[in-house]
CSV table of C-alpha atoms in Angstrom, one decimal:
chain,number,residue,atom,x,y,z
A,1,ASP,CA,7.9,-13.8,-21.7
A,2,ALA,CA,7.9,-10.1,-21.5
A,3,GLY,CA,9.9,-8.5,-24.3
A,4,ILE,CA,12.9,-7.1,-22.4
A,5,THR,CA,16.4,-7.2,-23.7
A,6,GLN,CA,19.6,-5.8,-22.2
A,7,SER,CA,22.9,-5.0,-23.9
A,8,PRO,CA,25.6,-5.8,-23.6
A,9,ARG,CA,25.2,-9.1,-21.7
A,10,HIS,CA,28.8,-9.1,-20.4
A,11,LYS,CA,31.3,-6.3,-20.2
A,12,VAL,CA,34.7,-5.9,-18.7
A,13,THR,CA,36.0,-2.3,-18.4
A,14,GLU,CA,38.7,-0.4,-16.6
A,15,THR,CA,38.4,1.8,-13.6
A,16,GLY,CA,37.6,5.4,-14.6
A,17,THR,CA,36.0,4.6,-18.0
A,18,PRO,CA,32.4,5.5,-18.8
A,19,VAL,CA,30.0,2.7,-19.3
A,20,THR,CA,26.4,2.7,-20.7
A,21,LEU,CA,24.0,-0.2,-20.3
A,22,ARG,CA,20.9,-0.4,-22.4
A,23,CYS,CA,17.5,-1.8,-21.7
A,24,HIS,CA,14.9,-2.2,-24.4
A,25,GLN,CA,11.3,-3.2,-24.0
A,26,THR,CA,8.6,-4.0,-26.6
A,27,GLU,CA,5.7,-4.0,-24.1
A,28,ASN,CA,5.1,-0.2,-24.1
A,29,HIS,CA,5.1,-0.2,-20.3
A,30,ARG,CA,5.4,3.1,-18.5
A,31,TYR,CA,7.6,2.1,-15.6
A,32,MET,CA,11.2,0.8,-16.0
A,33,TYR,CA,13.8,0.1,-13.4
A,34,TRP,CA,17.5,-0.6,-13.0
A,35,TYR,CA,18.7,-2.9,-10.2
A,36,ARG,CA,22.1,-4.2,-9.2
A,37,GLN,CA,22.5,-7.7,-7.6
A,38,ASP,CA,25.4,-8.5,-5.3
A,39,PRO,CA,25.9,-11.5,-3.1
A,40,GLY,CA,24.3,-11.0,0.3
A,41,HIS,CA,22.3,-8.0,-0.8
A,42,GLY,CA,19.6,-9.3,-3.1
A,43,LEU,CA,18.4,-6.8,-5.6
A,44,ARG,CA,18.8,-3.1,-4.9
A,45,LEU,CA,17.1,-0.4,-6.9
A,46,ILE,CA,19.4,2.1,-8.6
A,47,HIS,CA,17.1,4.3,-10.6
A,48,TYR,CA,13.7,4.1,-12.1
A,49,SER,CA,11.6,5.8,-14.7
A,50,TYR,CA,7.9,6.6,-14.8
A,51,GLY,CA,7.8,8.0,-18.3
A,52,VAL,CA,9.8,9.5,-21.1
A,53,LYS,CA,12.3,11.9,-19.5
A,54,ASP,CA,10.8,11.2,-16.0
A,55,THR,CA,13.3,9.4,-13.7
A,56,ASP,CA,14.0,9.2,-10.0
A,57,LYS,CA,16.6,7.8,-7.7
A,58,GLY,CA,16.5,4.5,-5.9
A,59,GLU,CA,18.4,3.4,-2.8
A,60,VAL,CA,21.9,3.0,-4.4
A,61,SER,CA,22.0,5.8,-7.0
A,62,ASP,CA,25.4,7.3,-6.3
A,63,GLY,CA,27.7,7.0,-9.2
A,64,TYR,CA,24.9,6.2,-11.7
A,65,SER,CA,22.8,8.3,-14.0
A,66,VAL,CA,19.9,7.3,-16.3
A,67,SER,CA,18.1,8.6,-19.3
A,68,ARG,CA,14.9,7.7,-21.1
A,69,SER,CA,14.3,9.5,-24.4
A,70,LYS,CA,11.9,6.9,-25.7
A,71,THR,CA,9.3,4.7,-24.0
A,72,GLU,CA,11.1,1.6,-25.1
A,73,ASP,CA,14.7,2.4,-24.0
A,74,PHE,CA,16.1,3.1,-20.6
A,75,LEU,CA,19.9,3.7,-20.3
A,76,LEU,CA,22.1,3.3,-17.3
A,77,THR,CA,25.4,5.2,-17.3
A,78,LEU,CA,28.4,4.8,-15.0
A,79,GLU,CA,30.2,8.1,-15.7
A,80,SER,CA,33.5,6.8,-14.2
A,81,ALA,CA,33.4,3.2,-13.4
A,82,THR,CA,34.8,2.0,-10.0
A,83,SER,CA,35.6,-1.5,-8.8
A,84,SER,CA,32.6,-1.3,-6.4
A,85,GLN,CA,30.3,-1.2,-9.4
A,86,THR,CA,31.3,-4.7,-10.4
A,87,SER,CA,27.9,-6.4,-10.3
A,88,VAL,CA,25.1,-7.9,-12.2
A,89,TYR,CA,22.7,-5.3,-13.5
A,90,PHE,CA,19.0,-6.1,-14.2
A,91,CYS,CA,16.5,-4.0,-16.0
A,92,ALA,CA,12.8,-4.5,-15.2
A,93,ILE,CA,9.5,-3.3,-16.4
A,94,SER,CA,6.2,-3.1,-14.4
A,95,GLY,CA,3.2,-4.7,-15.8
A,96,GLY,CA,1.0,-2.4,-13.8
A,97,GLN,CA,-2.1,-3.2,-11.7
A,98,GLY,CA,0.0,-5.1,-9.2
A,99,SER,CA,1.1,-7.6,-11.7
A,100,GLY,CA,4.7,-7.5,-10.6
A,101,GLN,CA,7.8,-6.6,-12.5
A,102,TYR,CA,9.3,-8.5,-15.3
A,103,PHE,CA,13.1,-8.7,-15.7
A,104,GLY,CA,15.6,-8.7,-18.5
A,105,PRO,CA,18.3,-11.3,-18.7
A,106,GLY,CA,20.9,-9.2,-16.8
A,107,THR,CA,24.3,-7.7,-17.6
A,108,ARG,CA,27.4,-8.9,-15.8
A,109,LEU,CA,29.8,-5.9,-15.5
A,110,THR,CA,33.3,-6.3,-14.3
A,111,VAL,CA,35.4,-3.2,-13.5
A,112,THR,CA,39.1,-4.0,-13.2
B,1,ALA,CA,10.3,2.4,4.8
B,2,GLN,CA,9.2,-1.1,4.1
B,3,THR,CA,11.6,-3.9,4.7
B,4,VAL,CA,11.6,-7.6,3.7
B,5,THR,CA,13.4,-10.3,5.6
B,6,GLN,CA,14.2,-13.8,4.5
B,7,SER,CA,15.7,-15.5,7.5
B,8,GLN,CA,16.9,-18.7,5.8
B,9,PRO,CA,19.9,-18.0,3.6
B,10,GLU,CA,20.0,-21.6,2.5
B,11,MET,CA,17.5,-24.5,2.5
B,12,SER,CA,17.6,-28.0,1.1
B,13,VAL,CA,14.9,-30.5,0.2
B,14,GLN,CA,14.8,-34.0,-1.1
B,15,GLU,CA,13.3,-34.5,-4.5
B,16,ALA,CA,9.5,-35.1,-4.4
B,17,GLU,CA,9.2,-33.7,-0.9
B,18,THR,CA,7.8,-30.4,0.3
B,19,VAL,CA,9.7,-27.3,1.5
B,20,THR,CA,8.6,-24.0,2.9
B,21,LEU,CA,10.6,-20.8,2.5
B,22,SER,CA,10.0,-18.0,5.0
B,23,CYS,CA,9.5,-14.3,4.4
B,24,THR,CA,8.4,-11.5,6.8
B,25,TYR,CA,7.9,-7.9,6.0
B,26,ASP,CA,7.4,-4.7,7.8
B,27,THR,CA,5.0,-2.1,6.7
B,28,SER,CA,2.4,0.4,8.1
B,29,GLU,CA,0.3,0.1,5.0
B,30,SER,CA,-2.9,-2.0,4.7
B,31,ASP,CA,-2.9,-2.4,1.0
B,32,TYR,CA,0.0,-3.9,-0.9
B,33,TYR,CA,1.2,-6.8,-3.0
B,34,LEU,CA,3.7,-9.6,-2.3
B,35,PHE,CA,5.7,-11.6,-4.7
B,36,TRP,CA,8.0,-14.6,-4.9
B,37,TYR,CA,10.6,-14.6,-7.6
B,38,LYS,CA,12.8,-17.5,-8.6
B,39,GLN,CA,16.3,-17.1,-10.0
B,40,PRO,CA,17.8,-20.3,-11.4
B,41,PRO,CA,21.5,-20.6,-12.3
B,42,SER,CA,20.7,-19.1,-15.7
B,43,ARG,CA,20.3,-15.8,-13.7
B,44,GLN,CA,16.9,-15.0,-15.2
B,45,MET,CA,14.4,-13.6,-12.6
B,46,ILE,CA,11.1,-15.4,-12.9
B,47,LEU,CA,7.9,-14.3,-11.2
B,48,VAL,CA,6.5,-17.4,-9.4
B,49,ILE,CA,3.5,-16.2,-7.5
B,50,ARG,CA,1.8,-13.0,-6.3
B,51,GLN,CA,-0.6,-12.2,-3.5
B,52,GLU,CA,-2.8,-9.2,-3.0
B,53,ALA,CA,-3.0,-8.1,0.6
B,54,TYR,CA,-6.7,-7.5,0.5
B,55,LYS,CA,-7.4,-11.0,-0.5
B,56,GLN,CA,-7.6,-13.5,2.3
B,57,GLN,CA,-7.3,-16.5,0.0
B,58,ASN,CA,-3.8,-17.8,-0.4
B,59,ALA,CA,-2.5,-17.7,-3.9
B,60,THR,CA,-1.6,-21.0,-5.7
B,61,GLU,CA,0.2,-21.7,-8.9
B,62,ASN,CA,0.5,-25.4,-9.6
B,63,ARG,CA,3.0,-26.8,-7.1
B,64,PHE,CA,3.7,-23.4,-5.6
B,65,SER,CA,1.4,-22.0,-2.9
B,66,VAL,CA,1.8,-19.3,-0.3
B,67,ASN,CA,0.7,-19.0,3.4
B,68,PHE,CA,-0.2,-15.3,3.8
B,69,GLN,CA,-0.6,-14.2,7.4
B,70,LYS,CA,-1.4,-10.5,7.2
B,71,ALA,CA,-1.5,-9.8,10.9
B,72,ALA,CA,1.8,-11.5,11.4
B,73,LYS,CA,3.2,-9.9,8.3
B,74,SER,CA,4.4,-13.3,7.1
B,75,PHE,CA,4.4,-14.6,3.5
B,76,SER,CA,5.9,-18.1,3.1
B,77,LEU,CA,6.3,-20.1,-0.1
B,78,LYS,CA,5.5,-23.8,-0.1
B,79,ILE,CA,6.9,-25.9,-2.9
B,80,SER,CA,5.2,-29.3,-3.2
B,81,ASP,CA,6.6,-32.4,-4.9
B,82,SER,CA,10.0,-30.6,-5.3
B,83,GLN,CA,11.8,-31.2,-8.6
B,84,LEU,CA,15.4,-30.8,-9.5
B,85,GLY,CA,14.5,-27.8,-11.6
B,86,ASP,CA,13.2,-26.0,-8.5
B,87,ALA,CA,16.8,-25.5,-7.4
B,88,ALA,CA,17.4,-21.7,-7.4
B,89,MET,CA,17.6,-18.6,-5.4
B,90,TYR,CA,14.1,-17.4,-4.2
B,91,PHE,CA,13.4,-13.8,-3.5
B,92,CYS,CA,10.4,-12.4,-1.6
B,93,ALA,CA,9.3,-8.9,-2.6
B,94,TYR,CA,6.9,-6.2,-1.4
B,95,ARG,CA,5.1,-3.5,-3.3
B,96,SER,CA,2.9,-0.8,-2.0
B,97,ALA,CA,-0.6,-0.6,-3.6
B,98,ARG,CA,-0.5,3.2,-3.4
B,99,GLY,CA,-0.2,4.9,-6.8
B,100,GLY,CA,3.3,5.9,-7.8
B,101,SER,CA,6.5,4.2,-8.6
B,102,GLU,CA,5.4,0.5,-8.3
B,103,LYS,CA,8.8,-0.1,-6.8
B,104,LEU,CA,9.6,-3.5,-5.3
B,105,VAL,CA,11.5,-4.0,-2.1
B,106,PHE,CA,13.3,-7.3,-2.1
B,107,GLY,CA,14.6,-9.7,0.6
B,108,LYS,CA,18.1,-11.0,0.3
B,109,GLY,CA,17.1,-14.4,-0.9
B,110,THR,CA,17.1,-18.0,0.0
B,111,LYS,CA,19.1,-20.5,-1.9
B,112,LEU,CA,17.2,-23.8,-2.4
B,113,THR,CA,19.0,-27.0,-3.1
B,114,VAL,CA,17.1,-30.0,-4.3
B,115,ASN,CA,18.7,-33.3,-3.6
B,116,PRO,CA,18.0,-36.3,-5.9
């Protein structure tokens, strides 16, 4: 299994509070991704990174920011959480050469 | 933009039988990759099988095989000798082979139930 961890695994927070989710990889891969998964929508890309300090938006980036100061860590921040951001969040890394992406275990976030 | 469609929100199969999950995609590119992912109740996303568009031969991984029809833009997954552990959500995904982000575009998934 690819060495990808996410923290926390579960979080309950209140509307309006900031939240940061962490993704850590031990594979030294260049590309990292954040997705959200909601019923009926599959996985949707929030942001991705193609190197240290190099990030770009995905299809559902509003309300989210990311940072990558080290190859191994990719942080997702909800500056002011809303109930619509209640979801399961997945981090992934790309193995390159068309090998596909490998996913972390996910974080279930509930915004009350 | 590329899109991926899984037209079967739910499927069921009897244990030991064969089931085929459908996936179609829309792209103007000629070189790309296609994937099937499995998500069991544990929530972990597991890569099941991949196909390179320039290869005509259909990919196979043990009991899992694909029927890749490039002209029809179809990429179905066949599970043979279904087992209870195959019960999961299955997602089809597309990735351009052009250099860049290596982003995946996912379908909305098919929930597979395996009946004993």
